Amino acid sequence: MRCCCAWPGANWDATRMMTTSLSSRVKELEPPPWLYARLAAGGRFRRLYARLAADLAPRLPLGGRLLDVGTGPGGLPAVLACRRPDLTIVGLDLAPAMLRQGRKLLPPSPPCAAVALVAGDVHALPFPAAAFQAACATFSLHHWEHPLQGLREMTRVLAPGGVACLYELNGDAYPGQVRAFARAEGLPALLVWAAVRILGRRHGLSRARFVSLLDRTAAAHRELAPFHHIFWRCSLTAPN
């Protein structure tokens, strides 16, 4: 069992008790679409989207079609479209109201890539097999009612050898990773730790949980690696 070190100058036991108590009381608060859109356009989220786009862009084939599952207000496609204008991007979300907000954020095409935002369910993607060369899902898998079905659907719509990348909060994040993230983002470490503990209980995925899901997919290759200290990046390659 991993030993978690106390924060310097902080009462670790009190902090752990506080976050456990809070997480047991936090309800699933779903912000309205306009608030999601405002957050997506904000500086901190824009930086996170830029970091995600920088990580994802080299993995995408030239001139390929990319599906972004759970796109919300289209924050990632809006950034990626200007970084990779050769792509054709489709953002999918279950909520039409979210997509209406997202269309207000999209950059002009050209010079940026063409982006289409469509309503749909990851459990039954409205696309034929092999319709995309790549797919991604950022912080949406934990919302899926049946994650394994969603992963199988993402694999189905990938062309042979296509890659899907999924990003999620690391439910196993330990103090050293949280400190590194806090330094990188210029945030108080104890505040980040409390947030990760609270959110991680509801929205985070442990390594064991992720591996269990990946092992039941039809992917030819699977990889799970840390991303930006407190997140996971999962890569799935469709069979040839």
XYZ file of C-alpha atoms in Angstrom:
240
model
C 0.000 0.000 0.000
C 1.383 3.409 -0.988
C 2.255 5.680 1.904
C 0.996 9.244 1.408
C 3.220 11.919 2.902
C 1.784 14.884 4.773
C 2.011 18.333 3.244
C 4.677 20.513 4.860
C 3.005 22.742 7.430
C -0.381 21.071 6.999
C -2.333 18.696 9.231
C -2.587 15.738 6.891
C -5.091 13.769 8.948
C -7.392 16.774 9.266
C -7.117 17.475 5.530
C -7.888 13.867 4.658
C -10.898 13.818 6.980
C -12.140 17.111 5.545
C -11.898 15.992 1.917
C -13.493 12.623 2.693
C -16.367 14.360 4.450
C -16.828 16.880 1.644
C -16.678 14.287 -1.107
C -19.394 12.258 0.603
C -21.642 15.319 0.563
C -20.861 16.780 -2.865
C -23.787 16.349 -5.232
C -23.486 16.005 -8.983
C -23.822 19.664 -9.926
C -24.212 20.044 -13.690
C -23.463 23.615 -14.750
C -25.743 25.047 -17.453
C -24.381 25.033 -21.027
C -23.688 28.784 -21.052
C -21.469 28.390 -17.971
C -19.608 25.459 -19.532
C -18.998 27.612 -22.602
C -17.750 30.519 -20.503
C -15.388 28.240 -18.585
C -14.120 26.706 -21.835
C -13.265 30.174 -23.131
C -11.510 31.167 -19.897
C -7.757 31.438 -19.531
C -7.101 28.393 -17.345
C -9.244 26.078 -19.448
C -7.757 27.492 -22.645
C -4.306 26.608 -21.318
C -5.445 23.079 -20.534
C -6.991 22.717 -23.995
C -3.764 24.032 -25.521
C -1.790 21.430 -23.562
C -4.172 18.686 -24.674
C -3.981 19.856 -28.289
C -0.173 19.898 -28.152
C -0.167 16.326 -26.836
C -2.767 15.095 -29.307
C -1.693 16.878 -32.507
C 1.454 14.789 -33.239
C -0.591 11.592 -32.901
C -3.066 12.545 -35.634
C -2.556 11.599 -39.302
C -2.181 14.319 -41.909
C -5.532 15.281 -43.398
C -7.406 12.838 -41.193
C -10.904 12.906 -39.747
C -11.016 13.246 -35.942
C -13.986 12.467 -33.684
C -14.104 14.232 -30.298
C -16.541 12.350 -28.050
C -18.167 14.321 -25.235
C -16.980 17.572 -26.773
C -19.183 19.761 -24.552
C -18.980 23.329 -25.864
C -16.200 22.337 -28.283
C -13.280 23.751 -26.317
C -10.711 21.242 -27.579
C -11.811 21.296 -31.267
C -11.691 25.111 -31.199
C -8.022 25.039 -30.164
C -6.975 21.993 -32.194
C -8.579 23.337 -35.382
C -6.071 26.187 -35.533
C -3.138 24.000 -34.548
C -3.946 21.370 -37.201
C -5.838 23.080 -40.059
C -5.384 19.970 -42.233
C -7.864 17.996 -40.124
C -11.610 17.582 -40.392
C -13.006 17.546 -36.851
C -16.362 16.276 -35.624
C -17.342 17.027 -32.034
C -20.109 14.887 -30.549
C -22.124 15.547 -27.409
C -25.360 14.269 -25.916
C -26.672 17.774 -25.153
C -27.841 19.919 -28.115
C -27.851 23.016 -25.879
C -24.139 22.477 -25.197
C -23.441 22.249 -28.917
C -25.324 25.478 -29.601
C -23.036 27.231 -27.130
C -20.009 25.543 -28.679
C -20.740 26.826 -32.177
C -20.191 30.348 -30.869
C -16.604 29.422 -29.897
C -15.473 27.850 -33.159
C -12.761 29.660 -35.140
C -13.296 30.572 -38.808
C -12.586 27.933 -41.424
C -10.388 28.601 -43.265
C -7.750 29.313 -42.056
C -8.546 26.818 -39.270
C -9.831 23.283 -39.730
C -13.497 22.648 -40.427
C -15.361 21.628 -37.253
C -18.856 20.114 -37.153
C -20.651 19.726 -33.813
C -23.300 16.997 -33.802
C -25.626 15.490 -31.203
C -25.174 11.811 -30.422
C -24.571 9.121 -27.823
C -21.209 7.411 -27.362
C -23.027 4.136 -26.647
C -24.416 4.135 -30.216
C -22.293 6.466 -32.330
C -24.197 7.733 -35.401
C -21.348 6.935 -37.796
C -20.452 3.956 -39.978
C -17.521 1.701 -39.203
C -14.056 3.053 -40.064
C -15.383 6.613 -40.507
C -12.490 8.305 -38.653
C -8.721 8.040 -38.644
C -8.558 9.189 -35.000
C -10.799 9.825 -32.000
C -10.472 11.406 -28.583
C -12.454 11.935 -25.393
C -11.341 14.433 -22.769
C -12.722 14.044 -19.247
C -15.977 12.501 -20.448
C -15.514 8.733 -20.018
C -16.378 8.893 -16.311
C -19.820 10.250 -17.298
C -20.615 7.310 -19.589
C -23.256 4.939 -18.255
C -21.523 1.967 -19.900
C -17.827 2.854 -20.428
C -16.919 -0.446 -22.081
C -19.666 -0.037 -24.685
C -18.448 3.503 -25.363
C -14.872 2.300 -25.871
C -16.045 -0.435 -28.215
C -18.033 2.099 -30.226
C -15.016 4.405 -30.493
C -12.933 1.471 -31.731
C -15.655 0.513 -34.229
C -15.698 3.914 -35.948
C -11.895 3.997 -36.266
C -10.265 3.073 -39.556
C -7.821 0.139 -39.373
C -4.789 1.241 -37.376
C -6.566 4.395 -36.178
C -5.840 5.720 -32.698
C -8.183 6.887 -29.937
C -6.820 8.969 -27.053
C -8.772 9.397 -23.830
C -7.836 11.781 -21.025
C -9.150 11.401 -17.461
C -8.361 12.497 -13.930
C -5.976 10.081 -12.197
C -7.859 8.658 -9.237
C -4.516 7.353 -7.902
C -2.750 10.747 -7.960
C -0.363 11.042 -5.022
C 1.039 14.154 -3.272
C 4.171 14.423 -5.424
C 2.114 14.529 -8.618
C -0.290 17.056 -7.128
C 2.590 19.299 -6.018
C 4.084 19.180 -9.524
C 0.720 20.090 -11.076
C 0.208 22.924 -8.589
C 3.652 24.365 -9.396
C 3.022 24.130 -13.139
C -0.349 25.882 -12.827
C 0.635 28.411 -10.159
C -1.960 27.126 -7.686
C -1.801 26.435 -3.923
C -0.790 22.797 -3.488
C -3.133 22.082 -0.592
C -6.089 23.501 -2.515
C -5.265 21.311 -5.524
C -4.868 18.263 -3.296
C -8.290 18.831 -1.731
C -9.871 19.309 -5.167
C -8.230 16.166 -6.564
C -9.351 14.111 -3.577
C -12.938 15.345 -3.827
C -13.226 15.124 -7.619
C -11.233 11.911 -7.772
C -13.781 10.004 -5.732
C -16.525 10.772 -8.247
C -14.719 11.561 -11.503
C -11.267 9.959 -11.251
C -10.228 6.579 -12.628
C -7.703 4.365 -10.914
C -5.078 2.513 -12.931
C -6.758 -0.783 -12.073
C -10.136 0.472 -13.318
C -8.687 1.796 -16.565
C -6.697 -1.378 -17.255
C -9.771 -3.506 -16.559
C -11.708 -1.572 -19.204
C -8.890 -1.596 -21.750
C -8.348 -5.337 -21.465
C -11.948 -5.942 -22.581
C -11.773 -3.856 -25.755
C -10.944 -5.134 -29.234
C -8.017 -2.726 -29.567
C -4.854 -4.108 -31.142
C -2.674 -2.011 -28.843
C -3.397 -0.313 -25.520
C -1.305 2.128 -23.519
C -1.938 4.015 -20.270
C 0.437 6.800 -19.241
C 0.426 9.831 -16.906
C -0.404 13.190 -18.469
C 0.299 16.590 -16.916
C 0.945 15.063 -13.484
C -2.623 14.359 -12.278
C -4.269 12.970 -15.416
C -4.173 9.789 -17.481
C -3.714 9.496 -21.221
C -5.079 6.246 -22.599
C -4.299 5.277 -26.203
C -6.176 2.605 -28.149
C -5.173 1.396 -31.620
C -7.833 -0.191 -33.821
C -7.035 -3.576 -35.391
C -5.700 -3.581 -38.962
